């Protein structure tokens, strides 16, 4: 009988496990993959908040335990007085310029800041894999969830993916994220901003799921000439047991949505482990991706178990080949192509580093219109959204690692970069460092050798480079560990290095560093002014024209990356205060072109280009004085005409262009360009009258009403004939109404100390920029008005397009919830509810959470104890303690005073009021029942403001 009984028990156990597994499978099936924005509803405090000094054995013991963070990291911390804002956020750009702050950081105060976010999770989310994602926090950050430290981020440019599945609470309970940001730490010698400056997300997945960045589906062309996608799908199992019979299905769709290929494989994943499902997808005659035709395919990956969908992911890919040749440079799809690139940092006028996605499109579009086909991410990983734009418009990318270090933490950062970005067809190079002092040493060589190996473990389709500004001729140096050698400012070494190393592939990774200011035509170092004639550069740099000549005439050089496409805050070479931003840009901080922009159009575009510098608005005392006129063009011959009189007609110098000293007379300056003896282009500049009105020019016809889309608006002054006045510098006042808001202003003046976050901005050499952003869930219009004293105001109405809204996590107002309690042993006689425990007594009372009733096993009484600090308003006005589902008779004691009595044993909500009191509170709840009764704190215990209406 005993054997039969044991067998029956075993069978019941097996059936129970099968039933549980069945229930788990149903839960997995219902676990829809969701990626929800966490950008809305953060609370922010500028400055550090010191953690309380902890003394005493009990307090010290408690503070070292999980979920027991103190100070501003604690879930119950009072943040109601903090500023409310939405992300992305850069607090440094909001600060005034300060001559005592760091020049490299744009003379902006950075320091420390705290962020907190509260949210709830539905009970249906229980059992799912839940991940917090922070795309970028400047600079270092410590992150707590519900009082437990979950992550420390050691790079301001890497993302943080945090599994919070074991730590979160469900139903009515509130989850709290607390983040301390250290922006005193610096990783760069340029403006880095401060705060949570990229997007944040909560991702909900099935327990058996594809990890973040877990789909590797980068097409390759085989030796035989056929195409395939050697897909690798990394799965993770955070469920209740091993997962078997898992099917991974990968489908490829063209631009029209037509499925063109598919394959599937099966795998299994052990509990709390990962597995890689590998399969190959042959593709016939794909449409190739190129800079002129950036054709993208969609890869859909589905994970199923027994036919039921568990998880899915959608990625983009492009079919293209890249090749660097030691003799003939770079090839895209087996066609020779010079890399015409720029290096760029990540800030923009008005918004700093907290860049709306659409501003990336704006900036990249401006570069594309200039003729650029490549972009170096200087000197750090870009945003995910940036690369998506590069893929879609056809810009090739040198993707750069931030920290040169081969130790485990920094290898982890490098691995993250490769895994996140290796599907993007735009990425053609991995750069492991920029200008490192150890580049010419054996140590540097060994570090790059290891870092390059780690890259190749994850992606063998792209070469590794390093941007070297020295050490190239050392016996052992970094170039010997790179696939493509990158030169920074060493044009003098091109030929010698090539001669010494004929087997190496070479490119310029950074060049020029010419400095100029838009609309400025006289250099005056005493006033921190630089002309725009392509004449000024630091000792290590050169002019735009000479640099391109050096690169263009050397076939073995793959191309160039000009420093820089856009100005950026900080690094105000060759000046210091009061100059607060760089002067290197081909465009200024707003994206307004300088003279260099037209120089590169003439170099890089096939269509006829003819541009005249300078403007023709000079003061009366300039009449008769020589003004340098420069014609920037790619035609054969150019004719210059002043006030109807031909002044010169010359063959165009291919690299240096043509310049003349012309006695100034107000009127009209004209130029005509010829090819093969025929006129192909003409341009003119006129002397304008005084400004009489303002003009606003929207960058696009409409804006999306999703609360994310942003648009730059060009502001300029017009004369009575409607001509822009290039010398206008008056103050403009902005008003924005309707379905949008003003998020920043700028004018590109590197010497301006006007605020980026303001409703006014002066024109600088005729131009300023206002950046608007839509409100969420809108479809009407944004109305922008610009005014200035003595000028006719301007108003534009920008239609707002209704679009699908970005799914987001609902914001929740902070509530002080008590969820950490000590429970006394049950007693037969009534205990003293305010009994003081010894400071070193960690064991006689049991730590518990509310929400589960306790059985009175040995007596009629139990005491529950918790401590809290009321919110500021509650300290001044008093408050209420709300007990949900309080079961048993109860006495509520606060700091030794009886404040409430519940006389009925039945479960019910109960409210006890307390008067205004400062300091910390000890709350004791004496529960009375009968032996074997289930009693206690059956639900949440919340500390509410006195005015709060409870239901």
CSV table of N, CA and C in Angstrom, one decimal, residues 83-148:
chain,number,residue,atom,x,y,z
A,83,UNK,N,10.9,69.6,-9.7
A,83,UNK,CA,10.4,70.0,-11.0
A,83,UNK,C,9.9,68.8,-11.8
A,84,UNK,N,8.8,69.0,-12.5
A,84,UNK,CA,8.3,67.9,-13.3
A,84,UNK,C,8.7,68.2,-14.8
A,85,UNK,N,9.2,67.2,-15.5
A,85,UNK,CA,9.7,67.4,-16.9
A,85,UNK,C,9.6,66.1,-17.6
A,86,UNK,N,9.7,66.2,-18.9
A,86,UNK,CA,9.7,65.0,-19.8
A,86,UNK,C,11.1,64.9,-20.4
A,87,UNK,N,11.5,63.7,-20.7
A,87,UNK,CA,12.8,63.4,-21.3
A,87,UNK,C,12.7,63.4,-22.8
A,88,UNK,N,13.8,63.6,-23.5
A,88,UNK,CA,15.2,63.7,-23.1
A,88,UNK,C,15.4,65.1,-22.5
A,89,UNK,N,16.4,65.2,-21.6
A,89,UNK,CA,16.6,66.4,-20.8
A,89,UNK,C,18.1,66.6,-20.6
A,90,UNK,N,18.5,67.8,-20.9
A,90,UNK,CA,19.9,68.3,-20.7
A,90,UNK,C,19.9,69.5,-19.8
A,91,UNK,N,20.2,69.3,-18.5
A,91,UNK,CA,20.1,70.5,-17.6
A,91,UNK,C,21.2,71.5,-17.9
A,92,UNK,N,22.4,71.1,-18.5
A,92,UNK,CA,23.5,72.0,-18.7
A,92,UNK,C,23.1,73.1,-19.7
A,93,UNK,N,22.3,72.7,-20.7
A,93,UNK,CA,22.0,73.7,-21.7
A,93,UNK,C,21.0,74.8,-21.1
A,94,UNK,N,20.4,74.5,-20.0
A,94,UNK,CA,19.5,75.4,-19.4
A,94,UNK,C,20.3,76.4,-18.5
A,95,UNK,N,21.5,76.2,-18.2
A,95,UNK,CA,22.3,77.0,-17.3
A,95,UNK,C,22.8,78.2,-18.1
A,96,UNK,N,23.0,79.3,-17.3
A,96,UNK,CA,23.7,80.5,-17.9
A,96,UNK,C,25.2,80.2,-18.2
A,97,UNK,N,25.8,80.9,-19.1
A,97,UNK,CA,27.2,80.8,-19.3
A,97,UNK,C,27.9,81.4,-18.1
A,98,UNK,N,29.0,80.8,-17.7
A,98,UNK,CA,29.8,81.2,-16.5
A,98,UNK,C,31.3,81.1,-16.8
A,99,UNK,N,31.9,82.2,-16.8
A,99,UNK,CA,33.4,82.2,-17.1
A,99,UNK,C,34.2,81.4,-16.2
A,100,UNK,N,33.7,81.0,-15.0
A,100,UNK,CA,34.5,80.2,-14.1
A,100,UNK,C,34.3,78.7,-14.3
A,101,UNK,N,33.4,78.3,-15.2
A,101,UNK,CA,33.2,76.9,-15.5
A,101,UNK,C,34.2,76.5,-16.6
A,102,UNK,N,34.2,75.2,-16.9
A,102,UNK,CA,35.2,74.6,-17.8
A,102,UNK,C,34.9,75.1,-19.3
A,103,UNK,N,36.0,75.6,-19.9
A,103,UNK,CA,35.9,76.0,-21.3
A,103,UNK,C,35.5,74.9,-22.2
A,104,UNK,N,36.1,73.7,-21.9
A,104,UNK,CA,35.8,72.5,-22.8
A,104,UNK,C,34.3,72.1,-22.8
A,105,UNK,N,33.6,72.4,-21.7
A,105,UNK,CA,32.2,72.0,-21.5
A,105,UNK,C,31.3,73.2,-21.9
A,106,UNK,N,31.9,74.2,-22.6
A,106,UNK,CA,31.1,75.3,-23.1
A,106,UNK,C,30.8,76.3,-22.0
A,107,UNK,N,31.6,76.4,-20.9
A,107,UNK,CA,31.4,77.3,-19.8
A,107,UNK,C,30.0,77.1,-19.2
A,108,UNK,N,29.5,75.9,-19.1
A,108,UNK,CA,28.3,75.6,-18.5
A,108,UNK,C,28.4,74.8,-17.2
A,109,UNK,N,27.6,75.1,-16.2
A,109,UNK,CA,27.7,74.3,-15.0
A,109,UNK,C,27.0,72.9,-15.2
A,110,UNK,N,27.7,71.9,-14.7
A,110,UNK,CA,27.1,70.5,-14.9
A,110,UNK,C,26.8,70.0,-13.5
A,111,UNK,N,27.7,69.5,-12.8
A,111,UNK,CA,27.5,69.0,-11.4
A,111,UNK,C,26.7,67.7,-11.3
A,112,UNK,N,25.7,67.7,-10.3
A,112,UNK,CA,24.9,66.5,-10.1
A,112,UNK,C,23.5,66.8,-10.2
A,113,UNK,N,22.7,65.8,-10.5
A,113,UNK,CA,21.2,65.9,-10.5
A,113,UNK,C,20.6,64.6,-10.2
A,114,UNK,N,19.3,64.7,-9.7
A,114,UNK,CA,18.6,63.5,-9.4
A,114,UNK,C,17.3,63.5,-10.2
A,115,UNK,N,16.9,62.3,-10.6
A,115,UNK,CA,15.6,62.0,-11.3
A,115,UNK,C,14.9,60.9,-10.6
A,116,UNK,N,13.6,61.1,-10.6
A,116,UNK,CA,12.7,60.0,-10.0
A,116,UNK,C,11.5,59.9,-10.9
A,117,UNK,N,11.0,58.6,-11.0
A,117,UNK,CA,9.8,58.3,-11.9
A,117,UNK,C,9.0,57.2,-11.2
A,118,UNK,N,7.7,57.4,-11.1
A,118,UNK,CA,6.8,56.5,-10.5
A,118,UNK,C,5.8,55.9,-11.5
A,119,UNK,N,5.6,54.6,-11.4
A,119,UNK,CA,4.7,53.9,-12.3
A,119,UNK,C,4.1,52.7,-11.6
A,120,UNK,N,3.0,52.2,-12.2
A,120,UNK,CA,2.4,51.0,-11.8
A,120,UNK,C,2.4,49.9,-12.9
A,121,UNK,N,2.3,48.7,-12.5
A,121,UNK,CA,2.2,47.6,-13.4
A,121,UNK,C,1.0,46.8,-13.1
A,122,UNK,N,0.3,46.4,-14.2
A,122,UNK,CA,-1.0,45.6,-14.0
A,122,UNK,C,-0.6,44.2,-13.6
A,123,UNK,N,-1.5,43.6,-12.9
A,123,UNK,CA,-1.3,42.2,-12.4
A,123,UNK,C,-1.0,41.3,-13.6
A,124,UNK,N,-1.5,41.6,-14.7
A,124,UNK,CA,-1.3,40.8,-15.9
A,124,UNK,C,0.1,40.8,-16.4
A,125,UNK,N,0.9,41.7,-15.9
A,125,UNK,CA,2.4,41.7,-16.2
A,125,UNK,C,3.2,40.8,-15.4
A,126,UNK,N,2.6,40.2,-14.3
A,126,UNK,CA,3.3,39.3,-13.5
A,126,UNK,C,3.8,38.1,-14.3
A,127,UNK,N,5.0,37.8,-14.1
A,127,UNK,CA,5.6,36.6,-14.8
A,127,UNK,C,6.3,37.0,-16.1
A,128,UNK,N,6.1,38.2,-16.6
A,128,UNK,CA,6.8,38.7,-17.8
A,128,UNK,C,8.2,39.1,-17.5
A,129,UNK,N,9.0,39.1,-18.6
A,129,UNK,CA,10.4,39.6,-18.5
A,129,UNK,C,10.3,41.1,-18.7
A,130,UNK,N,10.7,41.9,-17.7
A,130,UNK,CA,10.5,43.3,-17.7
A,130,UNK,C,11.9,44.0,-17.6
A,131,UNK,N,12.1,44.9,-18.6
A,131,UNK,CA,13.5,45.5,-18.7
A,131,UNK,C,13.4,47.0,-18.8
A,132,UNK,N,14.1,47.7,-18.0
A,132,UNK,CA,14.3,49.1,-18.2
A,132,UNK,C,15.4,49.4,-19.1
A,133,UNK,N,15.3,50.4,-20.0
A,133,UNK,CA,16.3,50.8,-21.0
A,133,UNK,C,16.5,52.3,-20.9
A,134,UNK,N,17.8,52.7,-20.7
A,134,UNK,CA,18.2,54.1,-20.7
A,134,UNK,C,19.2,54.2,-21.8
A,135,UNK,N,18.8,55.0,-22.8
A,135,UNK,CA,19.6,55.0,-24.0
A,135,UNK,C,20.9,55.9,-23.8
A,136,UNK,N,20.9,56.8,-22.9
A,136,UNK,CA,22.1,57.6,-22.6
A,136,UNK,C,21.9,58.6,-21.5
A,137,UNK,N,22.8,58.5,-20.5
A,137,UNK,CA,22.8,59.4,-19.4
A,137,UNK,C,24.2,60.1,-19.3
A,138,UNK,N,24.2,61.4,-19.2
A,138,UNK,CA,25.5,62.1,-19.1
A,138,UNK,C,25.7,62.6,-17.7
A,139,UNK,N,26.8,62.1,-17.0
A,139,UNK,CA,27.8,61.2,-17.6
A,139,UNK,C,27.8,59.8,-16.9
A,140,UNK,N,27.9,59.8,-15.6
A,140,UNK,CA,27.8,58.5,-14.9
A,140,UNK,C,26.5,58.5,-14.1
A,141,UNK,N,26.0,57.3,-13.8
A,141,UNK,CA,24.7,57.3,-13.1
A,141,UNK,C,24.6,56.1,-12.2
A,142,UNK,N,23.9,56.2,-11.1
A,142,UNK,CA,23.5,55.1,-10.3
A,142,UNK,C,22.0,55.0,-10.3
A,143,UNK,N,21.5,53.8,-10.5
A,143,UNK,CA,20.0,53.6,-10.7
A,143,UNK,C,19.5,52.7,-9.7
A,144,UNK,N,18.4,53.1,-9.0
A,144,UNK,CA,17.7,52.3,-8.0
A,144,UNK,C,16.3,52.0,-8.5
A,145,UNK,N,15.8,50.8,-8.3
A,145,UNK,CA,14.4,50.5,-8.5
A,145,UNK,C,13.9,49.9,-7.2
A,146,UNK,N,12.8,50.6,-6.7
A,146,UNK,CA,12.2,50.3,-5.5
A,146,UNK,C,13.2,50.1,-4.3
A,147,UNK,N,14.2,51.0,-4.3
A,147,UNK,CA,15.1,51.0,-3.2
A,147,UNK,C,16.3,50.1,-3.3
A,148,UNK,N,16.4,49.4,-4.4
A,148,UNK,CA,17.5,48.5,-4.6
A,148,UNK,C,18.4,49.0,-5.8
